[in-house]
Tab-separated table of C-alpha atoms in Angstrom:
chain	number	residue	atom	x	y	z
N	12	MET	CA	0.490	0.096	0.014
N	13	LYS	CA	1.028	3.236	-0.744
N	14	ILE	CA	0.133	6.948	0.991
N	15	ILE	CA	0.700	9.736	-1.295
N	16	ASP	CA	-0.147	13.436	-0.322
N	17	PHE	CA	-1.920	15.150	-3.530
N	18	ASN	CA	-0.850	18.534	-2.256
N	19	ASN	CA	3.127	17.145	-2.453
N	20	PRO	CA	4.487	19.433	-5.055
N	21	SER	CA	6.332	15.991	-6.509
N	22	PHE	CA	2.796	14.402	-6.738
N	23	SER	CA	1.750	13.830	-11.072
N	24	GLY	CA	-1.218	12.759	-10.664
N	25	PHE	CA	-2.966	9.223	-10.815
N	26	GLU	CA	-2.132	6.566	-12.220
N	27	PRO	CA	-3.737	5.440	-15.684
N	28	ASP	CA	-6.869	3.255	-16.172
N	29	GLU	CA	-6.874	3.706	-12.052
N	30	ASP	CA	-9.775	3.019	-10.164
N	31	ILE	CA	-10.702	5.531	-7.082
N	32	LEU	CA	-13.374	5.477	-3.955
N	33	ILE	CA	-13.724	8.563	-3.003
N	34	ASP	CA	-14.348	9.546	0.444
N	35	THR	CA	-17.469	11.666	1.375
N	36	GLY	CA	-15.185	14.695	2.168
N	37	ILE	CA	-13.989	14.570	-0.748
N	38	ILE	CA	-17.538	15.193	-2.329
N	39	LEU	CA	-18.612	17.699	0.268
N	40	GLY	CA	-15.834	19.578	-0.616
N	41	TYR	CA	-15.899	20.005	-3.921
N	42	TYR	CA	-19.339	21.068	-4.261
N	43	ASN	CA	-19.251	23.463	-1.587
N	44	GLU	CA	-17.113	26.653	-1.479
N	45	TYR	CA	-17.784	26.841	2.527
N	46	ASP	CA	-15.427	23.489	2.960
N	47	ALA	CA	-12.343	24.285	4.625
N	48	TYR	CA	-11.231	22.123	1.770
N	49	TYR	CA	-12.914	23.420	-1.310
N	50	SER	CA	-9.412	24.997	-2.843
N	51	THR	CA	-7.739	22.130	-2.244
N	52	ILE	CA	-9.931	20.345	-3.679
N	53	THR	CA	-10.892	22.171	-6.545
N	54	LYS	CA	-7.173	22.234	-7.550
N	55	LEU	CA	-7.274	19.013	-7.664
N	56	PHE	CA	-9.825	17.985	-9.486
N	57	ASN	CA	-9.342	20.859	-12.342
N	58	ASP	CA	-5.503	19.458	-12.166
N	59	HIS	CA	-6.013	15.853	-11.913
N	60	ILE	CA	-9.149	14.488	-12.675
N	61	LEU	CA	-11.614	16.906	-14.771
N	62	ASN	CA	-8.738	17.500	-17.272
N	63	ASN	CA	-6.790	14.485	-17.661
N	64	ASP	CA	-5.835	12.431	-20.439
N	65	ASN	CA	-6.080	8.893	-18.271
N	66	ASN	CA	-9.395	7.005	-17.845
N	67	LEU	CA	-10.022	7.598	-14.309
N	68	PHE	CA	-12.391	5.344	-12.708
N	69	LEU	CA	-14.316	6.922	-9.063
N	70	TYR	CA	-16.841	5.265	-7.174
N	71	ILE	CA	-18.772	5.613	-4.093
N	72	ASN	CA	-20.809	3.716	-2.417
N	73	PRO	CA	-24.305	3.391	-0.846
N	74	THR	CA	-23.192	4.599	2.792
N	75	VAL	CA	-21.080	7.489	1.122
N	76	ILE	CA	-24.219	8.936	-0.271
N	77	ASN	CA	-25.976	8.029	2.571
N	78	GLU	CA	-23.229	10.387	4.599
N	79	ILE	CA	-23.251	13.460	2.076
N	80	SER	CA	-27.635	13.633	2.361
N	81	HIS	CA	-26.456	13.815	6.149
N	82	LEU	CA	-23.716	16.250	6.318
N	83	ALA	CA	-24.229	18.401	3.607
N	84	LYS	CA	-25.222	21.424	5.332
N	85	THR	CA	-21.977	21.044	7.774
N	86	PRO	CA	-19.286	22.791	5.790
N	87	LEU	CA	-21.280	25.932	5.805
N	88	LYS	CA	-22.330	25.988	9.353
N	89	GLN	CA	-18.222	25.404	9.858
N	90	TYR	CA	-17.533	28.194	8.261
N	91	LEU	CA	-19.835	30.497	10.105
N	92	LYS	CA	-18.324	28.744	13.350
N	93	LYS	CA	-15.429	29.837	12.157
N	94	PHE	CA	-16.731	33.338	10.881
N	95	PRO	CA	-19.605	33.938	13.035
N	96	THR	CA	-19.838	37.911	11.735
N	97	GLU	CA	-20.434	36.205	8.304
N	98	ALA	CA	-24.082	34.887	9.698
N	99	VAL	CA	-26.378	37.735	8.497
N	100	ASN	CA	-25.545	36.899	4.701
N	101	PHE	CA	-26.993	33.579	4.964
N	102	THR	CA	-30.736	32.715	5.883
N	103	SER	CA	-31.514	29.218	7.117
N	104	GLY	CA	-33.191	28.455	3.316
N	105	GLU	CA	-29.684	29.447	1.642
N	106	GLU	CA	-28.357	26.578	3.863
N	107	GLU	CA	-30.596	23.888	2.453
N	108	SER	CA	-29.645	25.233	-1.154
N	109	PHE	CA	-26.359	24.128	-0.581
N	110	LYS	CA	-27.462	21.093	0.485
N	111	GLU	CA	-29.577	20.396	-2.661
N	112	LYS	CA	-26.570	21.328	-4.718
N	113	ILE	CA	-24.152	19.055	-3.202
N	114	ILE	CA	-26.843	16.420	-3.492
N	115	ASN	CA	-27.923	17.203	-6.881
N	116	GLY	CA	-24.010	17.554	-8.192
N	117	VAL	CA	-23.527	13.923	-6.689
N	118	LYS	CA	-26.962	13.131	-8.357
N	119	GLU	CA	-25.850	13.948	-12.146
N	120	LEU	CA	-22.362	12.724	-11.788
N	121	ILE	CA	-24.059	8.993	-10.529
N	122	GLU	CA	-26.330	9.836	-13.979
N	123	ASN	CA	-23.511	10.800	-16.388
N	124	GLU	CA	-21.562	7.800	-15.236
N	125	VAL	CA	-18.501	9.985	-13.991
N	126	LEU	CA	-19.233	8.236	-10.295
N	127	LEU	CA	-19.576	4.066	-10.577
N	128	ILE	CA	-21.774	2.854	-7.430
N	129	LEU	CA	-20.113	-0.260	-5.850
N	130	ASP	CA	-21.615	-1.892	-2.890
N	131	GLY	CA	-20.082	-4.803	-0.015
N	132	ASP	CA	-20.729	-8.103	-0.613
N	133	LYS	CA	-20.036	-10.628	2.558
N	134	GLU	CA	-16.796	-10.498	2.201
N	135	SER	CA	-16.255	-6.894	2.733
N	136	ALA	CA	-19.448	-6.716	5.840
N	137	LEU	CA	-17.163	-9.125	7.587
N	138	LYS	CA	-14.123	-7.296	7.299
N	139	GLN	CA	-16.167	-3.769	8.194
N	140	ILE	CA	-17.407	-5.900	11.359
N	141	GLU	CA	-13.375	-6.512	11.923
N	142	LEU	CA	-12.068	-3.127	11.642
N	143	SER	CA	-14.794	-0.678	12.645
N	144	GLU	CA	-13.364	-0.543	16.022
N	145	ALA	CA	-10.277	0.406	14.629
N	146	LEU	CA	-11.310	3.199	11.880
N	147	GLY	CA	-15.109	3.684	12.594
N	148	ALA	CA	-18.154	2.158	11.676
N	149	VAL	CA	-18.570	4.665	7.958
N	150	ASP	CA	-14.431	3.985	7.470
N	151	ALA	CA	-14.767	0.485	7.705
N	152	VAL	CA	-17.194	0.108	5.067
N	153	ASN	CA	-15.341	2.551	2.876
N	154	ALA	CA	-12.347	0.929	3.538
N	155	SER	CA	-13.391	-2.633	3.436
N	156	ILE	CA	-14.964	-2.136	0.235
N	157	ALA	CA	-12.086	-0.661	-1.422
N	158	ASN	CA	-10.398	-3.848	-0.194
N	159	LEU	CA	-12.628	-5.713	-1.687
N	160	TYR	CA	-12.579	-4.579	-5.489
N	161	GLY	CA	-8.871	-3.524	-4.874
N	162	THR	CA	-8.978	0.268	-5.155
N	163	SER	CA	-7.444	3.110	-4.337
N	164	PHE	CA	-8.940	6.073	-1.866
N	165	LEU	CA	-9.101	9.121	-1.861
N	166	THR	CA	-9.565	11.300	1.555
N	167	VAL	CA	-8.638	14.437	3.224
N	168	ASP	CA	-8.554	12.607	6.693
N	169	ARG	CA	-4.796	11.920	7.043
N	170	THR	CA	-5.582	10.128	10.522
N	171	LEU	CA	-8.151	7.684	8.823
N	172	THR	CA	-5.239	7.105	6.003
N	173	ASN	CA	-2.822	6.528	8.959
N	174	ASN	CA	-5.223	4.291	10.171
N	175	ILE	CA	-6.007	2.213	7.059
N	176	PHE	CA	-2.131	2.221	6.541
N	177	SER	CA	-1.534	0.461	10.478
N	178	ARG	CA	-4.436	-2.212	9.086
N	179	GLN	CA	-2.940	-2.770	5.632
N	180	SER	CA	-2.151	-6.340	6.774
N	181	ASP	CA	-6.217	-6.435	6.852
N	182	LEU	CA	-6.513	-4.431	3.564
N	183	PRO	CA	-4.356	-6.135	1.521
N	184	ASN	CA	-5.958	-4.572	-1.673
N	185	ILE	CA	-5.828	-1.140	-1.338
N	186	LYS	CA	-3.338	0.002	-3.641
N	187	THR	CA	-2.699	3.807	-2.599
N	188	VAL	CA	-4.409	5.945	-0.226
N	189	TYR	CA	-4.516	9.638	-1.426
N	190	TYR	CA	-4.761	12.434	1.250
N	191	THR	CA	-4.272	15.589	2.316
N	192	SER	CA	-3.325	17.471	5.577
N	193	GLY	CA	-5.297	19.908	7.759
N	194	ARG	CA	-2.537	22.583	6.356
N	195	ASN	CA	-3.657	22.834	2.927
N	196	ARG	CA	-7.476	23.912	4.798
N	197	ASP	CA	-8.900	26.834	3.771
N	198	TYR	CA	-9.634	27.832	7.615
């Protein structure tokens, strides 16, 4: 298993025809300009995903979709908590519109087969149970599915990256974990 910081100046992009399971934080950061990782994820997409001559296969799973639906308002709430004087510029209806923007964006990517869906099986469910204590419930789902299909994994969560790496003997089929660190946050 390789661990690669996609903000490292030496990062030159993904492997040709690479299969990559995308974590929830990547989707939230891409679609919400108030997410702390918005700039770094937008740069990643512009430089290495959308303008890429190599075929990439990007995946999510039903748990990521569920988590996106549940957390879609979170980036704006975190922004307003960090910058409380900005709250006067937003209404509660705008929070809903940010959620709809994210959900509709994901829906469009799925409909256009930019994001493909991977689902687990008995083997990955058992692996999920085994890893849930070490990784947390949702992250165990993602790691077990990435392991099942032998994909790489893309996240903004450095702690998750370290936890997956520490359990690499349990996840031998995950090729690469791409991550970034908190120093690449906008705020």
